[in-house]
Tab-separated table of C-alpha atoms and ligand atoms in Angstrom:
chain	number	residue	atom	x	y	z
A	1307	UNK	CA	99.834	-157.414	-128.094
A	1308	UNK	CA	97.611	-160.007	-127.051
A	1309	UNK	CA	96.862	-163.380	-128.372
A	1310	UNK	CA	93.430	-162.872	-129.134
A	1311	UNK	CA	91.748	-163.368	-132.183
A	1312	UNK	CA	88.704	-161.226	-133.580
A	1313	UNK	CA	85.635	-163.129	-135.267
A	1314	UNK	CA	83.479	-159.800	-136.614
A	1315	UNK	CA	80.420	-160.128	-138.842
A	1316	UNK	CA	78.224	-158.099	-140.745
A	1317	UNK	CA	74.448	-159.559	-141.419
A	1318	UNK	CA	70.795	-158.628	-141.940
A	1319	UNK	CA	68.977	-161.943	-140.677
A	1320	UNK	CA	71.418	-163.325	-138.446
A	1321	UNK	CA	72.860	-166.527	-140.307
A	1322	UNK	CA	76.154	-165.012	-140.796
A	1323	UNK	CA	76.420	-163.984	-136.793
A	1324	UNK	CA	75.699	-168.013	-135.877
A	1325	UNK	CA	78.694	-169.121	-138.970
A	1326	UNK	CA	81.061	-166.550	-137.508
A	1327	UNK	CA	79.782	-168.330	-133.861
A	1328	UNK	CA	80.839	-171.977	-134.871
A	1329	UNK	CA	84.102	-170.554	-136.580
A	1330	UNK	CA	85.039	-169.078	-133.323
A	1331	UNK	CA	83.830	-171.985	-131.119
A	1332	UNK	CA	86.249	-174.121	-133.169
A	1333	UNK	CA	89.063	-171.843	-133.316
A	1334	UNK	CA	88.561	-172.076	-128.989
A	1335	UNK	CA	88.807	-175.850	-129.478
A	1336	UNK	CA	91.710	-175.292	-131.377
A	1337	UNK	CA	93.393	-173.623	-128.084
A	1338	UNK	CA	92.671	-170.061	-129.467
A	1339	UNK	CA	91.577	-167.063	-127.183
A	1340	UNK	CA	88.269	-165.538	-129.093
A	1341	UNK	CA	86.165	-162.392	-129.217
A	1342	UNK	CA	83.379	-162.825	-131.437
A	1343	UNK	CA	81.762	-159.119	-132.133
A	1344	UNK	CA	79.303	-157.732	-134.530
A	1345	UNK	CA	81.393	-154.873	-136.262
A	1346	UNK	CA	79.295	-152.179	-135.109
A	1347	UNK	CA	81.264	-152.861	-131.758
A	1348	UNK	CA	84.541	-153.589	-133.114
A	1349	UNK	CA	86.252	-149.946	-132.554
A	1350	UNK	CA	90.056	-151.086	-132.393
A	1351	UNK	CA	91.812	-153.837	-134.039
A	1352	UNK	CA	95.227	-153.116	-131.624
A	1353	UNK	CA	93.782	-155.615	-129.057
A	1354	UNK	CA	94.042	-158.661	-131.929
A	1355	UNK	CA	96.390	-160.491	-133.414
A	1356	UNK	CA	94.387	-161.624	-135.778
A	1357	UNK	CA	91.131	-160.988	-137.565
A	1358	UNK	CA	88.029	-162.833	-138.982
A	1359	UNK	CA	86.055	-160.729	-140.824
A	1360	UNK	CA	82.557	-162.056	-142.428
A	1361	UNK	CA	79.609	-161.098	-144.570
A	1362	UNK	CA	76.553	-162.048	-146.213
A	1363	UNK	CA	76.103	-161.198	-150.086
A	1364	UNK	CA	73.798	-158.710	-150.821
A	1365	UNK	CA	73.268	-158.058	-154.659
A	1366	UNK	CA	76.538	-159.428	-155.350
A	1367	UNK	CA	78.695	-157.646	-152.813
A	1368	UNK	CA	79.597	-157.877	-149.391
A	1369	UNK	CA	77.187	-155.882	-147.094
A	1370	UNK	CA	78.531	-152.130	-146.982
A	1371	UNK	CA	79.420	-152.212	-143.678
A	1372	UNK	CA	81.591	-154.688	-143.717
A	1373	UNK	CA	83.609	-153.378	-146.850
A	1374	UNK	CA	83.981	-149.713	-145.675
A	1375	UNK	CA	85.110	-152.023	-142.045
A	1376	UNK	CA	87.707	-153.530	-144.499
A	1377	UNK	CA	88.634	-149.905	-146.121
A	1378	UNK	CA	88.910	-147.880	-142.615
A	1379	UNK	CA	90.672	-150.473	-141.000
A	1380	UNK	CA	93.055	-151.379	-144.338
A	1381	UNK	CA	96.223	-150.622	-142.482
A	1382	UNK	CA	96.026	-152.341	-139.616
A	1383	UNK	CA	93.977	-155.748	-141.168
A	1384	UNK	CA	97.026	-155.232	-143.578
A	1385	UNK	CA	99.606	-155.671	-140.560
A	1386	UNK	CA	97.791	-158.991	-139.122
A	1387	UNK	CA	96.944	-162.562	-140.502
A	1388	UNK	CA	93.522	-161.774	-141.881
A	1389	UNK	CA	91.063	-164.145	-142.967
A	1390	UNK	CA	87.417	-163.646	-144.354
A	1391	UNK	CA	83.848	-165.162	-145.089
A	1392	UNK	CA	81.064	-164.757	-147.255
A	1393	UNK	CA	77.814	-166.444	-146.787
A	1394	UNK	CA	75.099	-166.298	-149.930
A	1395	UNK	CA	72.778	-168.522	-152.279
A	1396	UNK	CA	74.608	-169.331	-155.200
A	1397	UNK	CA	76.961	-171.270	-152.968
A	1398	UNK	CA	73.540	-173.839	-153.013
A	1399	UNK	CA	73.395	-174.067	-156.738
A	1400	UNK	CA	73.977	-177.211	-158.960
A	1401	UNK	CA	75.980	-175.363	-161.750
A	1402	UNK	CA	79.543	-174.673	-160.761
A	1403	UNK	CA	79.172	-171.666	-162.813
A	1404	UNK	CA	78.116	-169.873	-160.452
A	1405	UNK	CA	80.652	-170.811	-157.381
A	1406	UNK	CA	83.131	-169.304	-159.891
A	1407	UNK	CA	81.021	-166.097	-159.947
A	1408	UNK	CA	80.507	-166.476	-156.032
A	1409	UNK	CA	84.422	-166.499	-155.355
A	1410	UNK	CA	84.898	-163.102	-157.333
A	1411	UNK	CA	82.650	-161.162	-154.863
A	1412	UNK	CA	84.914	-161.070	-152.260
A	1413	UNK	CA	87.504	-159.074	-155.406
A	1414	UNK	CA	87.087	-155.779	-153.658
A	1415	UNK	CA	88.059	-157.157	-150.184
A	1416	UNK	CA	91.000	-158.796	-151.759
A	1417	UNK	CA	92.017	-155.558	-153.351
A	1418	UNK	CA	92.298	-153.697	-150.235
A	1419	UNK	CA	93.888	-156.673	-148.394
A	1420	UNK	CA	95.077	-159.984	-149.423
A	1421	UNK	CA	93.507	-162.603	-146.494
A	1422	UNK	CA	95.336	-165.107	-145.872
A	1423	UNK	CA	92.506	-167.399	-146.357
A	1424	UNK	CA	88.989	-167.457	-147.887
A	1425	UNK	CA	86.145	-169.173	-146.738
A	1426	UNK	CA	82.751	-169.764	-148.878
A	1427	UNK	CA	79.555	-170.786	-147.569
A	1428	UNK	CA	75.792	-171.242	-148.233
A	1429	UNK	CA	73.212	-169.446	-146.196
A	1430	UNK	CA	70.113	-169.141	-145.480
A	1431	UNK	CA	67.012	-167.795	-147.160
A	1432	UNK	CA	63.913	-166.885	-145.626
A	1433	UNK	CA	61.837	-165.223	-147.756
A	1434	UNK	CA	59.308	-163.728	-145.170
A	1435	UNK	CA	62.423	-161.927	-142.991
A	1436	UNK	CA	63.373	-160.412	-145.940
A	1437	UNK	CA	62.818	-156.658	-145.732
A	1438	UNK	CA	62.427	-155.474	-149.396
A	1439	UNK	CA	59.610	-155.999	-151.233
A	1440	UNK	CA	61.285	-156.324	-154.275
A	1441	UNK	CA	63.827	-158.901	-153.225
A	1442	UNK	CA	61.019	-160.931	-151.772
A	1443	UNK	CA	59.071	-161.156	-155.340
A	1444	UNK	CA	62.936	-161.873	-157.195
A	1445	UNK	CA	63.510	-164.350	-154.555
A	1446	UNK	CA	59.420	-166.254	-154.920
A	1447	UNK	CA	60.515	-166.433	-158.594
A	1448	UNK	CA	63.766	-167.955	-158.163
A	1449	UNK	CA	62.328	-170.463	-156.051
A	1450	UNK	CA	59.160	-170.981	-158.431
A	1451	UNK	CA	61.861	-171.674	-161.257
A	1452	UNK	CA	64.000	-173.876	-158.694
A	1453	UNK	CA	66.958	-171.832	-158.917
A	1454	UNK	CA	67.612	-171.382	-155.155
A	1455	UNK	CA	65.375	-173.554	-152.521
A	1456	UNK	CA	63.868	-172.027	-149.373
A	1457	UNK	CA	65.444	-173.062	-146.171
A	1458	UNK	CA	68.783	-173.638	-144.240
A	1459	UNK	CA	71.891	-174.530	-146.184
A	1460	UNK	CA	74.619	-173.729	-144.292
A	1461	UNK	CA	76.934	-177.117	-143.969
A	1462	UNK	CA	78.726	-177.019	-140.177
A	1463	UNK	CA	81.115	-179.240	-141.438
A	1464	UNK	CA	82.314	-177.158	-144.230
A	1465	UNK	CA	82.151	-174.063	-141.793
A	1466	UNK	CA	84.164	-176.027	-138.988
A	1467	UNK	CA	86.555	-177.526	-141.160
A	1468	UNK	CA	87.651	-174.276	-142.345
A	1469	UNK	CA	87.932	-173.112	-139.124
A	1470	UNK	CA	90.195	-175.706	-137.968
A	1471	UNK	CA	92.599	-175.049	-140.989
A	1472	UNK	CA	92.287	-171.575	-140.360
A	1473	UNK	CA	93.961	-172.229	-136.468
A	1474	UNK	CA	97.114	-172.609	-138.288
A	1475	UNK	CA	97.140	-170.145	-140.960
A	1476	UNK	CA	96.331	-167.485	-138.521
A	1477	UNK	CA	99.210	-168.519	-136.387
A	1478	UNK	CA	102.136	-167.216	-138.942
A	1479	UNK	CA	103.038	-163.561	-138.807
A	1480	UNK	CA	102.079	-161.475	-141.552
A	1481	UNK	CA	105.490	-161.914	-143.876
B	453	FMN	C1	68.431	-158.382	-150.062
B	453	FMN	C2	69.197	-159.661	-150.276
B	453	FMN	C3	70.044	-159.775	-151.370
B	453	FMN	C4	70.767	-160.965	-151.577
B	453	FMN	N1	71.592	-161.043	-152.659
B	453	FMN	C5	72.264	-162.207	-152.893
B	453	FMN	C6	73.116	-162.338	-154.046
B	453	FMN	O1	73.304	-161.415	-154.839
B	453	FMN	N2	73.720	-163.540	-154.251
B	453	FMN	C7	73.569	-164.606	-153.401
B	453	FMN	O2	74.129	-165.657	-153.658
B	453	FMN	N3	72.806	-164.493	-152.265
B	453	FMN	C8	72.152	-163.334	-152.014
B	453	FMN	N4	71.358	-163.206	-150.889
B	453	FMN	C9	71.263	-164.354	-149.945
B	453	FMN	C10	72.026	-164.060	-148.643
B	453	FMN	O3	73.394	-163.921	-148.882
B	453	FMN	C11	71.727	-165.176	-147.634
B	453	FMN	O4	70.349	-165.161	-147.391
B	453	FMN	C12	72.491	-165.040	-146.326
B	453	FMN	O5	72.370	-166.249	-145.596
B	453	FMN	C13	71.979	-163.881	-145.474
B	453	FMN	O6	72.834	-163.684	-144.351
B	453	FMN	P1	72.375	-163.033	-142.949
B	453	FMN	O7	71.278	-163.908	-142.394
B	453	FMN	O8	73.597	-163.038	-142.118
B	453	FMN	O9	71.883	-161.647	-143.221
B	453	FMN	C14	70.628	-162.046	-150.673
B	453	FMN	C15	69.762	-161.908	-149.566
B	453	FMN	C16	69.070	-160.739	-149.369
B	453	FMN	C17	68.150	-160.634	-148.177
């Protein structure tokens, strides 16, 4: 096996792709080899030795793509350090409340394998790129009521810090 390590993403408006982008530029700094690849080009997990698996939230779940990713490829992310991402909204909001909520979306990922770490982020929202009509109007009224604020809250920082931790934690074989 090789010593590479797999960065995949799922994502709609492209703010996941550029968080799974600096997580793999720092896991390079780190002295990692790194493939970063959009999932719809990921067709065999052999080539890794570990995997990063991300996703934006989309009505409270991870995008389907990237669950049913998680589900086909159970046995073999279940054989590897795996460690994965989320990226949403609530992440930006004052009342802790809803972090709590935030962490138990990625549940159904844990159920079908355990990562051996999490990472939590806050995106990005555009409300013009988004497709749906109907999202659009929810999303106008949270911002009316200042629930969520237009604009780009992802914190590099945050993103790179966890990447750096995650250099290590992706280093120990699977127990
Ligand atoms: C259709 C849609 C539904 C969303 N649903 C949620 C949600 O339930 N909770 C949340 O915190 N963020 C939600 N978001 C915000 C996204 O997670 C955020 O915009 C993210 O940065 C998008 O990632 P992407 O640019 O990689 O597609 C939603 C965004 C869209 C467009």
């Amino acid at each position: 096996m090789s010593d590479k390590i797999l960065v995949a993403y799922a994502t709609r408006t492209r703010s996941t792709a550029e968080i799974a982008q600096a997580i793999s530029a720092t896991l390079a700094e780190n002295g990692s080899q790194v493939e970063v690849r959009p999932i719809q080009e990921v067709t065999d997990l052999e080539p890794y030795r570990a995997i990063v698996l991300g996703s934006p939230i989309h009505d409270k779940k991870w995008l389907p793509e990237a669950i049913e990713f998680v589900r086909q490829n159970q046995a073999a992310l279940s054989e590897k350090p795996f460690a994965a991402f989320m990226v949403c909204m609530a992440l930006t909001m004052k009342n802790q409340n809803y972090h709590q909520m935030a962490v138990e979306w990625l549940a159904p990922v844990r159920r079908l394998v355990e990562p051996v770490s999490e990472g939590f982020f806050a995106g990005v929202l555009d409300i013009e790129s988004v497709s749906s009509a109907l999202h659009q109007s929810i999303f106008r009224v949270s911002v009316w009521t200042g629930v969520w604020a237009e604009g780009d809250h992802r914190n590099w920082e945050a993103i790179r810090a966890w990447a750096s931790d995650l250099s290590d934690k992706l280093q120990a074989p699977k127990p």
